[in-house]
Amino acid sequence: MTEQLPQRPSRPMRSRLLSVTGVAVLVTVVGSVLIWHTQLGDFFAPTADKEPVVSGLNAPGVSGPPPTTLATRTPQSTPTKPKPTPTKSSKPKPTKPKPTKPAPKKTAEYGELSIDGLSPKLRARLKKAIVAARADGVRIQINSGRRSAAKQQRLFDEAVKKYGSAKAASRWVLPPKDSAHVQGKAVDIKPVAAQQWLDKNGWRYGVCRRYDNEPWHFEALTAPGTRCPPREPHSVPHSGAKK
Ligand SMILES: [Zn+2]
């Protein structure tokens, strides 16, 4: 009995050792299979996220990690791309159509000191006269060409004050509706030498002095090369002219 005693434990020890190694082998095999599985899964996974596999290799033979790592992989696999922050659409403000203010136009005066606003007929004739006068050493200057109705009204109002009545004023300045200046059909020139030259030679170009009392006032009253009509003593308003 005493002899058998030392043998007794050896047997179970051996079997125990065998079973332990068997278990160890089994664990290793199972573990390697699991690792292979994870690697295979990773191989087929569209996104290569190696981190879970590495953690699985760190713990070989442990059945725990692989499923959990597989579970945790999905959220990690989505790479967080830096979202392009939508820049605030700096919309250009709808530009309001600027209210076109009636700016004080210079053209409102029709370039009174030039021949710009004159009628084509008077302008063309005057141009020729200006060239001819220059050849004679005389410089024709425009003192007043076409006037705006507003300017003419202003002049007329001033004349009424000066001469005491509309009738008296009309001998010098006509109201806008009667003025040849507002229509671009009259021109006042300067200096006196130019007025005298044009009074003498204007008929050649169809430009005539019209009034006795206004040596500066000219209009296209005749055909070029023909005599000018007899002068009028002074201007008379066409409308409402009593007498
Ligand atoms: Zn005039």
Tab-separated table of C-alpha atoms and ligand atoms in Angstrom:
chain	number	residue	atom	x	y	z
A	1	MET	CA	0.000	0.000	0.000
A	2	THR	CA	2.799	2.336	0.997
A	3	GLU	CA	4.626	1.506	-2.194
A	4	GLN	CA	1.666	2.323	-4.316
A	5	LEU	CA	1.250	5.677	-2.686
A	6	PRO	CA	3.969	7.518	-4.598
A	7	GLN	CA	2.742	6.004	-7.819
A	8	ARG	CA	-0.774	7.056	-7.234
A	9	PRO	CA	-0.252	10.702	-7.544
A	10	SER	CA	1.973	10.270	-10.592
A	11	ARG	CA	-0.841	8.897	-12.607
A	12	PRO	CA	-3.280	11.666	-12.054
A	13	MET	CA	-0.383	14.115	-12.405
A	14	ARG	CA	0.419	12.742	-15.807
A	15	SER	CA	-3.112	12.707	-16.924
A	16	ARG	CA	-3.482	16.137	-15.471
A	17	LEU	CA	-0.399	17.304	-17.335
A	18	LEU	CA	-1.664	15.713	-20.473
A	19	SER	CA	-5.018	17.320	-20.092
A	20	VAL	CA	-3.354	20.659	-19.333
A	21	THR	CA	-1.191	20.459	-22.462
A	22	GLY	CA	-4.222	19.312	-24.410
A	23	VAL	CA	-6.175	22.256	-23.213
A	24	ALA	CA	-3.212	24.490	-24.001
A	25	VAL	CA	-3.019	23.113	-27.510
A	26	LEU	CA	-6.742	23.452	-27.928
A	27	VAL	CA	-6.639	27.011	-26.700
A	28	THR	CA	-3.785	27.779	-29.076
A	29	VAL	CA	-5.570	26.192	-31.993
A	30	VAL	CA	-8.836	27.930	-31.197
A	31	GLY	CA	-6.999	31.172	-30.628
A	32	SER	CA	-5.099	30.959	-33.901
A	33	VAL	CA	-8.322	30.110	-35.710
A	34	LEU	CA	-9.968	33.125	-34.139
A	35	ILE	CA	-7.028	35.309	-35.110
A	36	TRP	CA	-7.174	33.955	-38.615
A	37	HIS	CA	-10.843	34.766	-38.646
A	38	THR	CA	-10.282	38.328	-37.594
A	39	GLN	CA	-7.521	38.734	-40.125
A	40	LEU	CA	-9.708	37.255	-42.810
A	41	GLY	CA	-12.541	39.523	-41.803
A	42	ASP	CA	-10.205	42.412	-41.883
A	43	PHE	CA	-8.947	41.377	-45.253
A	44	PHE	CA	-12.438	41.567	-46.677
A	45	ALA	CA	-13.374	44.640	-44.785
A	46	PRO	CA	-13.579	47.546	-47.204
A	47	THR	CA	-11.876	49.963	-44.913
A	48	ALA	CA	-8.445	48.950	-43.779
A	49	ASP	CA	-8.478	49.660	-40.127
A	50	LYS	CA	-5.639	47.614	-38.685
A	51	GLU	CA	-6.065	48.576	-35.075
A	52	PRO	CA	-8.502	45.817	-33.978
A	53	VAL	CA	-6.337	43.122	-35.562
A	54	VAL	CA	-3.280	44.322	-33.705
A	55	SER	CA	-5.139	44.193	-30.429
A	56	GLY	CA	-6.253	40.655	-31.282
A	57	LEU	CA	-2.635	39.599	-31.912
A	58	ASN	CA	-1.594	41.048	-28.615
A	59	ALA	CA	-3.869	38.590	-26.888
A	60	PRO	CA	-3.427	35.290	-28.672
A	61	GLY	CA	-5.435	32.305	-27.556
A	62	VAL	CA	-7.986	34.450	-25.776
A	63	SER	CA	-11.442	33.963	-27.086
A	64	GLY	CA	-12.688	37.250	-25.621
A	65	PRO	CA	-11.149	40.053	-27.673
A	66	PRO	CA	-11.982	39.148	-31.264
A	67	PRO	CA	-15.769	39.610	-31.106
A	68	THR	CA	-15.510	42.783	-29.121
A	69	THR	CA	-12.860	44.217	-31.399
A	70	LEU	CA	-15.003	43.320	-34.339
A	71	ALA	CA	-17.877	45.101	-32.702
A	72	THR	CA	-15.860	48.170	-31.942
A	73	ARG	CA	-14.427	48.289	-35.402
A	74	THR	CA	-17.486	49.548	-37.131
A	75	PRO	CA	-17.583	52.934	-35.469
A	76	GLN	CA	-13.849	53.358	-35.890
A	77	SER	CA	-13.879	52.416	-39.535
A	78	THR	CA	-15.630	55.591	-40.498
A	79	PRO	CA	-12.835	58.025	-40.964
A	80	THR	CA	-13.780	61.389	-39.681
A	81	LYS	CA	-13.183	63.603	-42.580
A	82	PRO	CA	-12.716	67.238	-41.775
A	83	LYS	CA	-16.058	68.510	-42.849
A	84	PRO	CA	-15.674	71.448	-45.106
A	85	THR	CA	-17.349	74.075	-43.052
A	86	PRO	CA	-19.715	75.799	-45.373
A	87	THR	CA	-18.416	79.273	-45.677
A	88	LYS	CA	-21.129	81.754	-45.079
A	89	SER	CA	-22.538	82.523	-48.403
A	90	SER	CA	-21.673	86.148	-48.574
A	91	LYS	CA	-24.515	86.967	-50.839
A	92	PRO	CA	-24.020	90.174	-52.671
A	93	LYS	CA	-26.683	92.467	-51.456
A	94	PRO	CA	-29.329	93.055	-54.024
A	95	THR	CA	-28.204	96.331	-55.350
A	96	LYS	CA	-31.072	98.669	-55.308
A	97	PRO	CA	-31.598	100.467	-58.515
A	98	LYS	CA	-30.327	103.865	-57.691
A	99	PRO	CA	-33.035	106.414	-57.839
A	100	THR	CA	-32.101	108.464	-60.799
A	101	LYS	CA	-32.103	111.872	-59.336
A	102	PRO	CA	-32.631	114.594	-61.809
A	103	ALA	CA	-29.082	115.776	-61.475
A	104	PRO	CA	-28.503	119.403	-62.297
A	105	LYS	CA	-27.592	118.879	-65.882
A	106	LYS	CA	-25.230	121.150	-67.648
A	107	THR	CA	-26.961	120.090	-70.792
A	108	ALA	CA	-30.107	121.647	-69.433
A	109	GLU	CA	-28.612	124.847	-70.702
A	110	TYR	CA	-27.896	123.134	-74.014
A	111	GLY	CA	-24.334	124.410	-74.022
A	112	GLU	CA	-25.597	127.921	-74.325
A	113	LEU	CA	-22.157	129.281	-75.011
A	114	SER	CA	-21.651	126.930	-77.946
A	115	ILE	CA	-23.468	126.110	-81.147
A	116	ASP	CA	-24.284	122.592	-79.825
A	117	GLY	CA	-27.941	123.134	-79.077
A	118	LEU	CA	-28.728	125.094	-82.179
A	119	SER	CA	-30.901	123.732	-84.941
A	120	PRO	CA	-28.956	121.819	-87.602
A	121	LYS	CA	-29.719	124.505	-90.158
A	122	LEU	CA	-28.535	127.462	-88.108
A	123	ARG	CA	-25.543	125.501	-86.788
A	124	ALA	CA	-24.329	124.521	-90.241
A	125	ARG	CA	-24.718	128.029	-91.590
A	126	LEU	CA	-23.058	129.603	-88.600
A	127	LYS	CA	-20.098	127.254	-88.879
A	128	LYS	CA	-19.407	128.432	-92.387
A	129	ALA	CA	-19.783	132.060	-91.329
A	130	ILE	CA	-17.371	131.545	-88.439
A	131	VAL	CA	-14.739	130.118	-90.785
A	132	ALA	CA	-15.192	132.968	-93.279
A	133	ALA	CA	-15.030	135.611	-90.534
A	134	ARG	CA	-11.808	134.100	-89.210
A	135	ALA	CA	-10.317	134.421	-92.662
A	136	ASP	CA	-11.169	138.110	-92.402
A	137	GLY	CA	-9.513	138.314	-88.999
A	138	VAL	CA	-12.776	138.414	-87.067
A	139	ARG	CA	-13.556	135.939	-84.325
A	140	ILE	CA	-17.238	135.218	-83.863
A	141	GLN	CA	-18.067	134.154	-80.297
A	142	ILE	CA	-21.322	132.728	-79.034
A	143	ASN	CA	-22.786	134.733	-76.213
A	144	SER	CA	-26.037	132.827	-76.058
A	145	GLY	CA	-27.215	130.023	-78.270
A	146	ARG	CA	-29.947	127.659	-77.297
A	147	ARG	CA	-31.537	128.293	-73.927
A	148	SER	CA	-33.599	126.098	-71.706
A	149	ALA	CA	-37.162	127.190	-71.084
A	150	ALA	CA	-36.248	127.671	-67.442
A	151	LYS	CA	-33.403	129.990	-68.302
A	152	GLN	CA	-35.597	131.909	-70.739
A	153	GLN	CA	-38.302	132.274	-68.105
A	154	ARG	CA	-35.735	133.586	-65.669
A	155	LEU	CA	-34.518	136.131	-68.207
A	156	PHE	CA	-38.056	137.156	-69.023
A	157	ASP	CA	-38.967	137.577	-65.347
A	158	GLU	CA	-35.916	139.753	-64.829
A	159	ALA	CA	-36.854	141.814	-67.875
A	160	VAL	CA	-40.396	142.311	-66.573
A	161	LYS	CA	-38.965	143.681	-63.341
A	162	LYS	CA	-36.554	145.906	-65.208
A	163	TYR	CA	-38.989	147.318	-67.785
A	164	GLY	CA	-42.072	147.330	-65.613
A	165	SER	CA	-44.403	145.176	-67.719
A	166	ALA	CA	-44.535	142.008	-69.762
A	167	LYS	CA	-45.204	143.994	-72.908
A	168	ALA	CA	-42.241	146.247	-72.419
A	169	ALA	CA	-40.049	143.297	-71.451
A	170	SER	CA	-41.040	141.425	-74.610
A	171	ARG	CA	-39.313	144.020	-76.728
A	172	TRP	CA	-36.077	142.569	-75.377
A	173	VAL	CA	-36.810	139.154	-74.052
A	174	LEU	CA	-39.573	136.899	-75.176
A	175	PRO	CA	-41.333	134.415	-72.921
A	176	PRO	CA	-40.135	130.787	-73.365
A	177	LYS	CA	-42.999	129.753	-75.628
A	178	ASP	CA	-42.142	132.508	-78.136
A	179	SER	CA	-38.392	132.576	-77.894
A	180	ALA	CA	-36.379	131.409	-80.904
A	181	HIS	CA	-33.507	130.735	-78.477
A	182	VAL	CA	-35.504	128.008	-76.704
A	183	GLN	CA	-36.074	126.375	-80.071
A	184	GLY	CA	-32.403	126.596	-80.986
A	185	LYS	CA	-33.217	128.915	-83.876
A	186	ALA	CA	-31.430	132.039	-82.657
A	187	VAL	CA	-27.947	132.996	-81.578
A	188	ASP	CA	-26.500	136.000	-79.841
A	189	ILE	CA	-22.904	136.719	-80.763
A	190	LYS	CA	-20.053	138.896	-79.580
A	191	PRO	CA	-17.999	141.024	-79.757
A	192	VAL	CA	-19.222	144.074	-81.597
A	193	ALA	CA	-16.743	143.486	-84.455
A	194	ALA	CA	-18.260	140.042	-85.005
A	195	GLN	CA	-21.795	141.442	-84.904
A	196	GLN	CA	-20.872	144.003	-87.538
A	197	TRP	CA	-19.151	141.455	-89.707
A	198	LEU	CA	-22.121	139.079	-89.606
A	199	ASP	CA	-24.642	141.882	-90.176
A	200	LYS	CA	-22.750	142.750	-93.342
A	201	ASN	CA	-21.864	139.218	-94.571
A	202	GLY	CA	-24.384	136.938	-92.950
A	203	TRP	CA	-26.738	136.802	-95.958
A	204	ARG	CA	-24.069	134.840	-97.866
A	205	TYR	CA	-24.605	132.032	-95.356
A	206	GLY	CA	-28.307	132.596	-94.773
A	207	VAL	CA	-27.771	134.188	-91.344
A	208	CYS	CA	-29.523	137.483	-90.671
A	209	ARG	CA	-29.795	140.074	-87.955
A	210	ARG	CA	-33.473	140.269	-87.072
A	211	TYR	CA	-34.091	143.266	-84.754
A	212	ASP	CA	-33.046	146.849	-84.811
A	213	ASN	CA	-32.618	146.972	-81.072
A	214	GLU	CA	-30.532	143.785	-80.827
A	215	PRO	CA	-27.389	143.981	-82.959
A	216	TRP	CA	-26.197	140.655	-81.473
A	217	HIS	CA	-29.243	138.531	-82.320
A	218	PHE	CA	-29.109	136.421	-85.510
A	219	GLU	CA	-31.328	133.798	-87.066
A	220	ALA	CA	-31.380	131.725	-90.231
A	221	LEU	CA	-33.938	133.872	-92.010
A	222	THR	CA	-33.005	133.541	-95.651
A	223	ALA	CA	-31.574	131.103	-98.119
A	224	PRO	CA	-27.773	131.321	-98.332
A	225	GLY	CA	-26.716	133.899	-100.907
A	226	THR	CA	-30.002	135.805	-100.910
A	227	ARG	CA	-30.892	139.096	-99.286
A	228	CYS	CA	-32.055	139.128	-95.686
A	229	PRO	CA	-35.639	140.255	-94.937
A	230	PRO	CA	-36.070	143.805	-93.599
A	231	ARG	CA	-35.242	144.119	-89.916
A	232	GLU	CA	-37.950	144.373	-87.296
A	233	PRO	CA	-37.779	147.178	-84.733
A	234	HIS	CA	-37.875	144.696	-81.867
A	235	SER	CA	-39.165	141.355	-80.807
A	236	VAL	CA	-42.909	140.844	-80.404
A	237	PRO	CA	-44.521	137.922	-78.647
A	238	HIS	CA	-46.459	135.735	-81.096
A	239	SER	CA	-49.158	134.780	-78.689
A	240	GLY	CA	-51.246	137.199	-76.692
A	241	ALA	CA	-49.707	140.073	-78.529
A	242	LYS	CA	-52.141	142.857	-78.101
A	243	LYS	CA	-51.437	145.242	-80.853
B	1	ZN	ZN	-31.137	136.785	-78.946
